[in-house]
Amino acid sequence: MPLESDSEPSRDWKQTVNQLRAIMRPQSIAVIGASRNPKKEGFRLTQNLLEFGFEKIYPINPSAHEILGLPAYRTIMDVPDPVDLVTIIIPPEAVPKVLKQCADKGVNAAVIRTEGFAEVGVAGKKLQEALIEIIKETNIRVIGPNTTGLLNTSPPVFTTSTFVDPKNLRTGVVGWIAQTGMFAGAILRHIMSSERFGISKVLGLGNMIDIDAADGLYYLAEDAQTRVIAMYLEGIKEGPRFVHAAQVATTRKPVIVLKGGKTPEGAAAAVSHTASLAGNHQIFTTAAKQAGITLVDDFRELINVTKAFAFQPLPPTSPKRRCRVGVCGFSGAINILATDSIAQLGLQLATFSEATSEKLMEVFTDDVKAMNPIDTYPDSYRVGEERVFQVAIRAILEEEQVDAVLISVYAVEEMDFHPVSITNAISNRKDKPILVTVVGTKSEVELWRNFLETRRIPIYEFPSEAVKVLAKMDAYARYKTWLEQNREEP
Amino acid sequence: MPLESDSEPSRDWKQTVNQLRAIMRPQSIAVIGASRNPKKEGFRLTQNLLEFGFEKIYPINPSAHEILGLPAYRTIMDVPDPVDLVTIIIPPEAVPKVLKQCADKGVNAAVIRTEGFAEVGVAGKKLQEALIEIIKETNIRVIGPNTTGLLNTSPPVFTTSTFVDPKNLRTGVVGWIAQTGMFAGAILRHIMSSERFGISKVLGLGNMIDIDAADGLYYLAEDAQTRVIAMYLEGIKEGPRFVHAAQVATTRKPVIVLKGGKTPEGAAAAVSHTASLAGNHQIFTTAAKQAGITLVDDFRELINVTKAFAFQPLPPTSPKRRCRVGVCGFSGAINILATDSIAQLGLQLATFSEATSEKLMEVFTDDVKAMNPIDTYPDSYRVGEERVFQVAIRAILEEEQVDAVLISVYAVEEMDFHPVSITNAISNRKDKPILVTVVGTKSEVELWRNFLETRRIPIYEFPSEAVKVLAKMDAYARYKTWLEQNREEP
C-alpha cells in the first residue's frame, strides 16, 4: 500500500480520502476486546460509543453474552451484520489473527488501540510486520497500532477509552492529526475545559503502519467542515508524499505542525513512543516551510496559533509587504514590549495617516500617546477606559495602513470597563485580524476571555505571545498570496 | 547626586541603601494632593494607606479640613509633626514648588506620582529639570516622577492609588523593581490572584531623576527579606554603576531582568513612557550577562523564572558541567518535547546508573520506558499512576547524576491520583530543583497547581516552558559557582 517515494505521489490520495471519509462515518462498529469490567479500556471504549449516541455497536468478547446492555459476540465472524469499523483492544500477540478475521469478514478498517508493537522492541516489531503483511494481502485499512484512533464530532464517533462527556465537546472547524494519545486525553480535556474553539475531527495515528500523516492531511484538506488543520507529528513515512499532501492542504487551509524529535535526543525518545524515525530536522523544516506549513515550537503555541486561525481572518499582506500592526494598550511597558516583539519578528509597526491621528486626538491630549503604539493609560483617567479604547480601536481598524490589530487591556474588579466595549468598537469588521491580551485579577481575566473568545476574538496573556501568533498568520497569508499570484501568471 | 560614570561606582551606594531603608519604613507619610473625591487618585492613595494600617498619615489639600476622617493641612509646611515621606499627586506645574517646600520642611524623601514630565515633551522636560535642580540643592531623595512608587509588605507601606486589598497580598521573598506602573496595577493584581509566591517590596521607578535601578538593586541586595530580585527596566542612567550594583546583588541572590526597548522601535516607544533612553541592547545584554543577571523575554517568563527561584534550590551544577535533567512524564509526546527543549537549550538529559534502572524496574515492565525520559504511561494502567510516579520520582531524586527534575502529569476528573503523591515522593529533599508541568481539565489543573505551588513546587503548563526556566537556573548556578571558585583561588 505505501507508495514508493519516487512514484507520482498524487496517484492514490483521492482513493484514500474516500476511504477515510467512510471510516470517519461508520454505520456499525465492533469493539474487539469489549469488557464488562469498568476498569478496562474495553469497557470505557464501548461506553463512550454509547454515550456518543452511536447505534450499531457490536461488543466482541469470547466469554461475555452481554456488555453494557448490548449483545456480545465471541468473534467478529459471529456478528450477523456487516461491520464497517472495528476497534481492537486485546493483547498484542492476538492482534494479527483478529485483524485477518476482520479482513475476511469484509470490515473496511480497523483502529488498533493495542500497544506493544514496534515501539517496545524486537518481539513487537515482528508482530507489527505480521500486521503489515495482512494489510498488503487484503483491502483492510488500519489506523495504529498504539493509537487512540478516531474522533468525529458530527456525526459522533469516538474510538477511545478516555472519559469524554460529549455534551462538553464543541463541534467546530479545527481538525487534529496527532501521533500521540494525548490528543484524546489530556489535550482534548484541556481544549474542552479551557478553549472556546470547536473540533471537527481528531485522527490519532500511533505507529502509522498504514494510514499516515499524509493521508490525514489529504483527508482533512478535502473535509468541508475542517477549516484549520493542527498536527503533532513525530516521524514521516515518505517525505515527498507528505510534502505533496501539505501542499494540497495549505492551498485551502492553514496547517500548523508541532514536530517532536527535533534533536537527536528527542528523536531517540520518539523511537520508543511511536517507533518513529524523526529524520533530519533541518530537512523537515525547510520542506515544511516550502509547503506552506506553519511550524510551532510547543503545545501552547500550537493552541495559540490554532485558535487565531480558527477565529480570525488572515492579514491582507503580500509577499512583498510584512504585516503592519496597529497597537493600542493600557500600559506603556506593555506597548514597548509589543513593539519590541513586532520588530524582532520582522513585522512592522504601522504608520498612522493624518486622518487617523485626527480621530485619535478626539480623546488623546498628548499627540505622542496617540501615535502607534497608542498608550490609552493617561487619557483613560479623564474620559474613561471605554471611550479611549473605542476611539482607538475604531481609528486603527479604519486605517488603511494597518493589516492587523493588537489590543492590550487589563481587567480588575473595580473597573467600569466591560469587554462589550471592544466588540462594539470592532462592530462587524472582518477584514483584518484582531488579537487581544488581558492581564489582571484572575476571575476578571477569565470573564474577559470567555466573553471575547466566545465572540471569536482570541485572547492571550502578554503581547509577545500574541505577536508570535500574528507573525505566523502573516507568513501563511503571504504564502497564500504568493500562490495566487503565481497561479495567475502564465 | 548621580555619579560620573568614570568614578568609583561603589562609593555612595551604602549611603543610598541606608536612605532607602528609611524610605521603605517611614514613620509618617504626607499625601500631597489628597482628595475627598473617591474618583481621584489622591483619595485612593490615602485610603490605601489607611487600609494598610498605616498610622501617621497627613493629607495635604488647600481646600479640605478633613479627608477620610483625617485632619487635612493646607501645605506640607502646616503639618505640626516631622514627616518622613511624602507622596505627591498634584498637577505637574505645581510639583517643583511643593518639592522645594518638602525639602525645606526636612522631609527625607518624596514619591512623585504625577505624570507629565520628560515623557510628554519639551514643557515637561523643563519641569523635570527644575526638580533635578532642587534635588541637587537639597538633601531630599526622589522616587519618580511618573511612578506608582513604593510597596512594602512588612511593615506595610503603599504609595499607590490602585485598589489593593492588603488581606490578599502575600508577604514573601520576591523584591520587584519596575519602571512601569503595571507593577502596582495589573501585574500586582495578577500576582495576588494567580501566583503563590510572596512579595517583599516593590520599587516603582518612573522617570528615575534620582533613585534609579542601580539604587534599587543595591537596596534589595542588602535587604534580608528579599531572596529574589525581579525587574522590568526601560533605560539605565549610568551603565557602570548599574553593572556594579548587579554584581553586588547577584553574588547574593538571583536578579531577573525584563528589558523593554530592545529594538529601535521599542526604544522609541520607551521615550514617551518613562523618558528612558534604552541604549544599545547588545551592549546591555553582554554587560548584564557578565554581571550574572538572568535575562528574560517577556512578563510570562519573568514570572515563570521568578517563582522557580523563589520556591526551589539552585541545581548543583558548575561552570564545567551543564545541568543534567531527569525527566518523567505521563506521555511519550510530552517527554519527547521536553527532551528536545533540554537539548536545544544546551542542558543534558541525565544518564541513569544501573542502581536507578533497577529501582525503576520495580514497576516498569519495559526497560526502554524506564530510561530517561521515563514514560509512566504504559505501566500506570497496570500498577496505578500514583505508584509509577512515586517510584520514578524517588529513583530520579536519588540518582547522583541528576541535577534537576522535570515531572509532567495530567490532571483529569476521573483519576485516582492526587498531587500529595508527588510531595510524598519528594519528601524533604531540597538538594535539586523540581519543576512540574500539568495539563488537563481546567479545574483539576487548578487544584494541582494550588496544592503544589502552596508547597513551593512551581507548576508550568508544558515542558518547554519549564525547561526554559531550568536553563536560566542553571546559568545562574554556574555563574555563582564560578564566582566562588575564583574567590578561592589566589
PDB file of N, CA and C in Angstrom, chain B residues 16 21 33 69 123 153 167 174 215 230 272 280 283-284 336 378 394 402 404 416 424 462:
ATOM      1  N   THR B  16      23.046  55.304  50.059  1.00  0.00           N
ATOM      2  CA  THR B  16      21.740  55.185  49.398  1.00  0.00           C
ATOM      3  C   THR B  16      20.924  54.036  49.995  1.00  0.00           C
ATOM      4  N   ARG B  21      16.363  52.284  53.014  1.00  0.00           N
ATOM      5  CA  ARG B  21      15.823  51.533  54.153  1.00  0.00           C
ATOM      6  C   ARG B  21      14.852  52.392  54.949  1.00  0.00           C
ATOM      7  N   GLY B  33      -1.955  66.340  47.672  1.00  0.00           N
ATOM      8  CA  GLY B  33      -2.943  66.106  46.623  1.00  0.00           C
ATOM      9  C   GLY B  33      -3.999  65.126  47.093  1.00  0.00           C
ATOM     10  N   GLY B  69     -11.622  61.089  57.370  1.00  0.00           N
ATOM     11  CA  GLY B  69     -11.544  61.101  58.827  1.00  0.00           C
ATOM     12  C   GLY B  69     -10.240  61.638  59.389  1.00  0.00           C
ATOM     13  N   ALA B 123       7.883  71.000  27.434  1.00  0.00           N
ATOM     14  CA  ALA B 123       7.448  71.676  28.654  1.00  0.00           C
ATOM     15  C   ALA B 123       7.685  70.775  29.866  1.00  0.00           C
ATOM     16  N   THR B 153       5.589  45.153  52.051  1.00  0.00           N
ATOM     17  CA  THR B 153       4.539  44.295  52.614  1.00  0.00           C
ATOM     18  C   THR B 153       4.691  44.139  54.123  1.00  0.00           C
ATOM     19  N   LYS B 167      -5.306  42.174  52.543  1.00  0.00           N
ATOM     20  CA  LYS B 167      -5.515  40.788  53.001  1.00  0.00           C
ATOM     21  C   LYS B 167      -5.028  39.779  51.956  1.00  0.00           C
ATOM     22  N   VAL B 174      10.168  37.858  47.191  1.00  0.00           N
ATOM     23  CA  VAL B 174      10.474  38.459  45.890  1.00  0.00           C
ATOM     24  C   VAL B 174      10.394  39.981  45.967  1.00  0.00           C
ATOM     25  N   ASP B 215      20.261  51.925  42.329  1.00  0.00           N
ATOM     26  CA  ASP B 215      19.963  52.131  43.751  1.00  0.00           C
ATOM     27  C   ASP B 215      19.043  51.027  44.271  1.00  0.00           C
ATOM     28  N   ALA B 230      13.362  40.742  40.971  1.00  0.00           N
ATOM     29  CA  ALA B 230      12.798  40.714  39.620  1.00  0.00           C
ATOM     30  C   ALA B 230      12.621  42.149  39.146  1.00  0.00           C
ATOM     31  N   SER B 272       8.491  57.930  25.253  1.00  0.00           N
ATOM     32  CA  SER B 272       7.243  58.571  25.653  1.00  0.00           C
ATOM     33  C   SER B 272       6.563  57.840  26.815  1.00  0.00           C
ATOM     34  N   ASN B 280      21.912  50.799  23.534  1.00  0.00           N
ATOM     35  CA  ASN B 280      22.183  49.675  22.633  1.00  0.00           C
ATOM     36  C   ASN B 280      21.911  48.366  23.359  1.00  0.00           C
ATOM     37  N   ILE B 283      24.907  45.801  23.856  1.00  0.00           N
ATOM     38  CA  ILE B 283      25.832  46.163  24.935  1.00  0.00           C
ATOM     39  C   ILE B 283      25.204  45.835  26.290  1.00  0.00           C
ATOM     40  N   PHE B 284      23.915  46.167  26.420  1.00  0.00           N
ATOM     41  CA  PHE B 284      23.219  45.863  27.673  1.00  0.00           C
ATOM     42  C   PHE B 284      23.240  44.363  27.952  1.00  0.00           C
ATOM     43  N   ILE B 336       9.159  13.641  24.762  1.00  0.00           N
ATOM     44  CA  ILE B 336       9.979  13.937  23.576  1.00  0.00           C
ATOM     45  C   ILE B 336      10.176  15.448  23.457  1.00  0.00           C
ATOM     46  N   PRO B 378       2.567   3.618  29.989  1.00  0.00           N
ATOM     47  CA  PRO B 378       2.143   2.216  29.802  1.00  0.00           C
ATOM     48  C   PRO B 378       1.935   1.467  31.117  1.00  0.00           C
ATOM     49  N   ARG B 394      11.227   9.052  43.193  1.00  0.00           N
ATOM     50  CA  ARG B 394      12.237   8.694  44.213  1.00  0.00           C
ATOM     51  C   ARG B 394      13.540   8.274  43.553  1.00  0.00           C
ATOM     52  N   VAL B 402      21.817  13.205  38.461  1.00  0.00           N
ATOM     53  CA  VAL B 402      20.701  14.115  38.146  1.00  0.00           C
ATOM     54  C   VAL B 402      20.859  15.408  38.950  1.00  0.00           C
ATOM     55  N   ALA B 404      18.604  18.159  38.267  1.00  0.00           N
ATOM     56  CA  ALA B 404      17.285  18.801  38.311  1.00  0.00           C
ATOM     57  C   ALA B 404      16.244  17.821  37.791  1.00  0.00           C
ATOM     58  N   ASP B 416      -7.482   8.654  39.979  1.00  0.00           N
ATOM     59  CA  ASP B 416      -7.211   8.443  41.410  1.00  0.00           C
ATOM     60  C   ASP B 416      -5.781   8.844  41.694  1.00  0.00           C
ATOM     61  N   ASN B 424       4.744  13.493  48.629  1.00  0.00           N
ATOM     62  CA  ASN B 424       5.227  12.372  49.433  1.00  0.00           C
ATOM     63  C   ASN B 424       6.501  11.770  48.851  1.00  0.00           C
ATOM     64  N   PHE B 462       3.416  23.376  29.957  1.00  0.00           N
ATOM     65  CA  PHE B 462       4.073  22.385  29.100  1.00  0.00           C
ATOM     66  C   PHE B 462       5.586  22.410  29.336  1.00  0.00           C
TER      67      PHE B 462
END
